[in-house]
Structures are given as structure tokens and as C-alpha cells.
Amino acid sequence: MDFFMVELFVERLNRNPQEHVDSYVKQFNELLEQFSKFLPPNIKFISTNLRSQISQKEAIKRLDKKVEELRQTWDQLPKKDREYKLLRAKRNVIIRPEDKGQENKIYLESALAHDAFSSEAWADETIPWAFVKDMLPIGYSYTQGWAIHLRSCVSSTINYWVGTGALRQKGESYIPTILSTNQYQEVKGKIKMEKISLFDQKFVNLQQIPIIKS
């Protein structure tokens, strides 16, 4: 399984500093190594980065071209669609103190950039990943038909990068889930942190896991 990373777009889409994204990628690859220890011989985890196939400058240039096209038709979208796209942007984009009074403009730019990214207008035959023969792509619910839609985990569609992972107890079973901020607030009184020993000690934040008691 190839985890294909398009992280070079994240700062443009969500205003998340590149150094934070780089740290995420580093830790993600370290986690792949950890999980690989538990795989059978016929399964392998690897990660591929879009940066190996196109420069960030060129990718953003293609993205911005699509953004301007979408900007021209934004006001023609149904009101409920615009509101949904802006709400989604608010969940992901970073707002800083100096942005006061500019929030709506920032949300719009993020929404347009996200739609431009999802359109894959930045991809062409020069990017092998986009046209690999016999590839079986798996994506999340925001993809537009090019991939098999897979939830963030078995019981949640919340974006894992803005949510809190937990195990929900159901009888004798534990079901993985991802909680939004509101969902977390609703159940935090039922959460108990359980220590685990699955990961190396260097993964400080993975030495315990939230359990939602039934």
C-alpha cells in the first residue's frame, strides 16, 4: 500500500506552516515503520511524495490557475453549497491574531483552493502517480469519483488531522473512532486514558489512548 502525500499543497490550502507539515510527514513515516513490523510478508507499507514528481512552485501555479477559474463562478453556486464549503474551510484553516477582520476572505480563499485541489487540475501525464496503470486509489469522501471512498476510520468520517482519535467501548469490543471538537466535548466526561505499550518510547503521545466508556 502506497500512502501518496500531496503535502506541498497544505500551506496554500490551510495556512499550516510548512515546518509543521514537514514534522507531520517525518512522524508519519516513522509510524509506517512501526506498523510494518506487524504486517505479513505479502503486505508492504510505503509512502510517496508528490514533490518527487513535480516542483512545489509548478504545482501551486497550476492550483492557482484553477482557483481563479472557480472564483469567477463562486457566486453562481447555490447558497447552501457555498455555506458548506466555507464551513469546511473554517474547520481546517488557521486564523492568526493579525487576521482579525479578514477571516471571511481567508475562508473563501481556502474553500476555492480546496476545490481546485480536489479537481486535480494540477495533475497531468507528467505526474506518474495520477496515471499509474492498474492503480486502485483509495480516498476520503471529498474525492470526486476517482477513488474508492474510505472513511477516516471504521466508524467516523471526521478528518483525522483536525480530530481526536479514540476507542469507543461497546460491550467487550472497542471500536476506533475520530471525534470532532464538539463530539469530544460531549463525551469527555466518559473518557479514560489507558496506557499502552505498542509503540516505541519516542512516540510520546502514543503511550496512552483515550477510551470512551459505555
Coordinates of C-alpha atoms in Angstrom, one line a residue:
M1 CA 0.0 0.0 0.0
D2 CA 1.4 3.4 -1.1
F3 CA 0.4 6.4 1.0
F4 CA 0.7 9.1 -1.5
M5 CA 1.4 12.5 0.1
V6 CA 0.3 15.8 -1.5
E7 CA 1.6 17.8 1.5
L8 CA 3.1 20.5 -0.7
F9 CA -0.4 22.0 -1.0
V10 CA -1.3 22.1 2.7
E11 CA 0.2 25.5 3.5
R12 CA -1.7 27.0 0.5
L13 CA -5.0 25.3 1.4
N14 CA -5.0 25.6 5.2
R15 CA -2.2 28.1 6.1
N16 CA -0.5 25.4 8.1
P17 CA 3.3 26.3 8.3
Q18 CA 5.5 24.1 6.1
E19 CA 7.7 23.2 9.1
H20 CA 4.6 21.7 10.8
V21 CA 3.8 19.7 7.7
D22 CA 7.4 18.5 7.4
S23 CA 7.2 17.3 11.1
Y24 CA 4.0 15.5 10.3
V25 CA 5.5 13.7 7.3
K26 CA 8.5 12.7 9.3
Q27 CA 6.4 11.2 12.1
F28 CA 4.0 9.6 9.7
N29 CA 6.9 7.7 8.0
E30 CA 8.2 6.7 11.4
L31 CA 4.8 5.3 12.2
L32 CA 4.7 3.4 9.0
E33 CA 7.9 1.7 10.1
Q34 CA 6.3 0.8 13.4
F35 CA 3.1 -0.7 11.8
S36 CA 5.2 -2.5 9.2
K37 CA 6.5 -4.8 12.0
F38 CA 3.1 -6.3 12.3
L39 CA 2.4 -7.0 8.6
P40 CA 2.5 -10.4 6.9
P41 CA 5.2 -10.8 4.2
N42 CA 2.8 -10.2 1.3
I43 CA 1.9 -6.7 2.5
K44 CA 4.1 -3.7 2.5
F45 CA 3.6 0.0 3.5
I46 CA 5.4 2.7 1.6
S47 CA 5.0 6.4 1.2
T48 CA 5.5 8.5 -1.9
N49 CA 5.6 12.3 -2.0
L50 CA 4.3 14.4 -4.9
R51 CA 7.4 16.5 -4.5
S52 CA 9.3 13.7 -6.2
Q53 CA 7.2 14.2 -9.4
I54 CA 6.6 18.0 -9.6
S55 CA 8.1 21.1 -8.0
Q56 CA 6.0 22.9 -5.4
K57 CA 6.3 26.1 -7.4
E58 CA 4.8 24.5 -10.5
A59 CA 2.1 22.6 -8.6
I60 CA 0.9 25.8 -6.8
K61 CA 1.0 27.7 -10.1
R62 CA -1.4 25.1 -11.6
L63 CA -3.6 25.2 -8.5
D64 CA -3.8 29.0 -8.5
K65 CA -4.9 29.0 -12.2
K66 CA -7.8 26.7 -11.2
V67 CA -8.6 28.9 -8.2
E68 CA -9.1 31.9 -10.4
E69 CA -11.4 29.9 -12.7
L70 CA -13.5 28.8 -9.7
R71 CA -13.6 32.3 -8.3
Q72 CA -15.5 33.5 -11.4
T73 CA -18.3 31.0 -10.8
W74 CA -18.4 31.1 -7.0
D75 CA -21.4 33.5 -6.8
Q76 CA -23.3 31.2 -9.2
L77 CA -23.2 28.3 -6.8
P78 CA -26.3 27.5 -4.7
K79 CA -26.2 29.3 -1.3
K80 CA -26.2 26.0 0.6
D81 CA -23.2 24.8 -1.4
R82 CA -21.2 28.0 -0.7
E83 CA -22.1 27.8 3.0
Y84 CA -21.0 24.2 3.2
K85 CA -17.7 24.9 1.5
L86 CA -17.0 27.8 3.8
L87 CA -17.9 25.8 6.9
R88 CA -15.5 23.1 5.8
A89 CA -12.7 25.7 5.3
K90 CA -13.3 27.1 8.9
R91 CA -12.6 23.6 10.2
N92 CA -9.2 23.4 8.6
V93 CA -7.8 26.8 8.0
I94 CA -5.5 28.5 10.6
I95 CA -6.6 32.0 11.7
R96 CA -3.9 34.2 13.4
P97 CA -4.5 37.2 15.7
E98 CA -3.3 39.6 13.0
D99 CA -6.1 38.3 10.7
K100 CA -8.8 40.0 12.6
G101 CA -11.4 41.4 10.2
Q102 CA -10.0 39.3 7.3
E103 CA -11.5 36.0 8.3
N104 CA -14.2 35.7 5.7
K105 CA -11.7 36.5 2.9
I106 CA -9.3 33.8 4.2
Y107 CA -12.1 31.2 4.5
L108 CA -13.1 31.9 0.9
E109 CA -9.6 31.6 -0.4
S110 CA -9.2 28.3 1.5
A111 CA -12.5 27.0 0.1
L112 CA -11.5 27.9 -3.5
A113 CA -8.1 26.3 -3.1
H114 CA -9.6 23.1 -1.7
D115 CA -12.0 22.8 -4.6
A116 CA -9.1 23.5 -7.0
F117 CA -7.1 20.8 -5.3
S118 CA -9.9 18.3 -5.4
S119 CA -10.4 18.9 -9.2
E120 CA -6.9 17.7 -9.8
A121 CA -6.3 20.4 -12.4
W122 CA -2.7 20.3 -11.2
A123 CA -2.3 16.7 -12.4
D124 CA -1.3 15.6 -15.9
E125 CA 0.7 13.0 -17.7
T126 CA 4.0 14.4 -16.2
I127 CA 2.9 13.2 -12.8
P128 CA 3.1 9.3 -13.0
W129 CA 1.0 8.8 -9.8
A130 CA -2.1 10.3 -11.4
F131 CA -2.0 7.8 -14.3
V132 CA -0.5 4.6 -13.0
K133 CA -1.9 1.6 -14.8
D134 CA -4.0 -0.8 -12.6
M135 CA -3.8 1.5 -9.6
L136 CA -6.6 1.1 -7.1
P137 CA -6.9 4.5 -5.4
I138 CA -8.5 4.9 -2.0
G139 CA -9.6 8.3 -0.9
Y140 CA -11.9 10.1 1.6
S141 CA -15.4 11.4 1.0
Y142 CA -14.2 14.7 -0.6
T143 CA -12.8 13.0 -3.7
Q144 CA -14.9 13.4 -6.9
G145 CA -15.1 9.9 -8.1
W146 CA -11.6 8.9 -8.9
A147 CA -11.1 6.7 -5.8
I148 CA -12.8 4.2 -3.6
H149 CA -14.3 6.2 -0.8
L150 CA -13.0 5.2 2.6
R151 CA -13.9 6.7 5.9
S152 CA -11.2 8.2 8.2
C153 CA -11.7 5.1 10.3
V154 CA -14.3 2.3 10.6
S155 CA -16.8 4.5 12.5
S156 CA -16.0 8.1 11.5
T157 CA -15.7 10.4 8.6
I158 CA -14.1 13.2 10.6
N159 CA -10.8 14.4 9.2
Y160 CA -8.2 12.8 11.4
W161 CA -5.9 15.8 11.2
V162 CA -8.5 18.0 13.0
G163 CA -10.0 15.4 15.2
T164 CA -9.1 13.3 18.3
G165 CA -8.6 9.6 17.9
A166 CA -10.2 7.3 20.5
L167 CA -11.6 3.8 21.1
R168 CA -15.3 3.6 21.9
Q169 CA -16.2 0.7 24.2
K170 CA -19.1 -1.4 23.1
G171 CA -19.6 -4.4 25.3
E172 CA -16.4 -6.4 25.2
S173 CA -15.3 -4.7 22.0
Y174 CA -13.5 -1.5 21.2
I175 CA -14.4 0.5 18.0
P176 CA -11.9 3.0 16.6
T177 CA -13.4 6.5 16.1
I178 CA -12.3 10.1 15.4
L179 CA -14.0 12.8 17.4
S180 CA -14.7 16.4 16.2
T181 CA -14.2 19.2 18.7
N182 CA -17.9 19.2 19.5
Q183 CA -18.1 15.4 19.8
Y184 CA -15.1 15.4 22.1
Q185 CA -16.8 18.0 24.4
E186 CA -19.9 15.9 24.6
V187 CA -18.1 12.7 25.7
K188 CA -15.0 14.0 27.6
G189 CA -16.6 13.1 30.9
K190 CA -16.7 9.4 29.8
I191 CA -13.1 9.3 28.5
K192 CA -10.4 7.4 30.4
M193 CA -6.8 7.4 29.3
E194 CA -5.3 3.9 29.1
K195 CA -1.6 3.2 28.9
I196 CA -0.4 1.1 26.0
S197 CA 3.0 -0.4 25.1
L198 CA 2.5 -0.9 21.4
F199 CA 4.8 1.9 20.2
D200 CA 8.5 2.8 20.9
Q201 CA 9.0 5.3 23.7
K202 CA 10.0 8.0 21.3
F203 CA 6.3 8.3 20.3
V204 CA 5.5 10.3 23.5
N205 CA 1.9 11.0 22.5
L206 CA 1.2 7.3 21.7
Q207 CA 1.9 5.9 25.1
Q208 CA -1.8 6.2 26.1
I209 CA -5.1 6.2 24.3
P210 CA -8.5 7.7 25.1
I211 CA -11.2 5.1 25.8
I212 CA -14.8 6.2 25.7
K213 CA -16.5 4.1 28.3
S214 CA -20.0 2.8 27.5

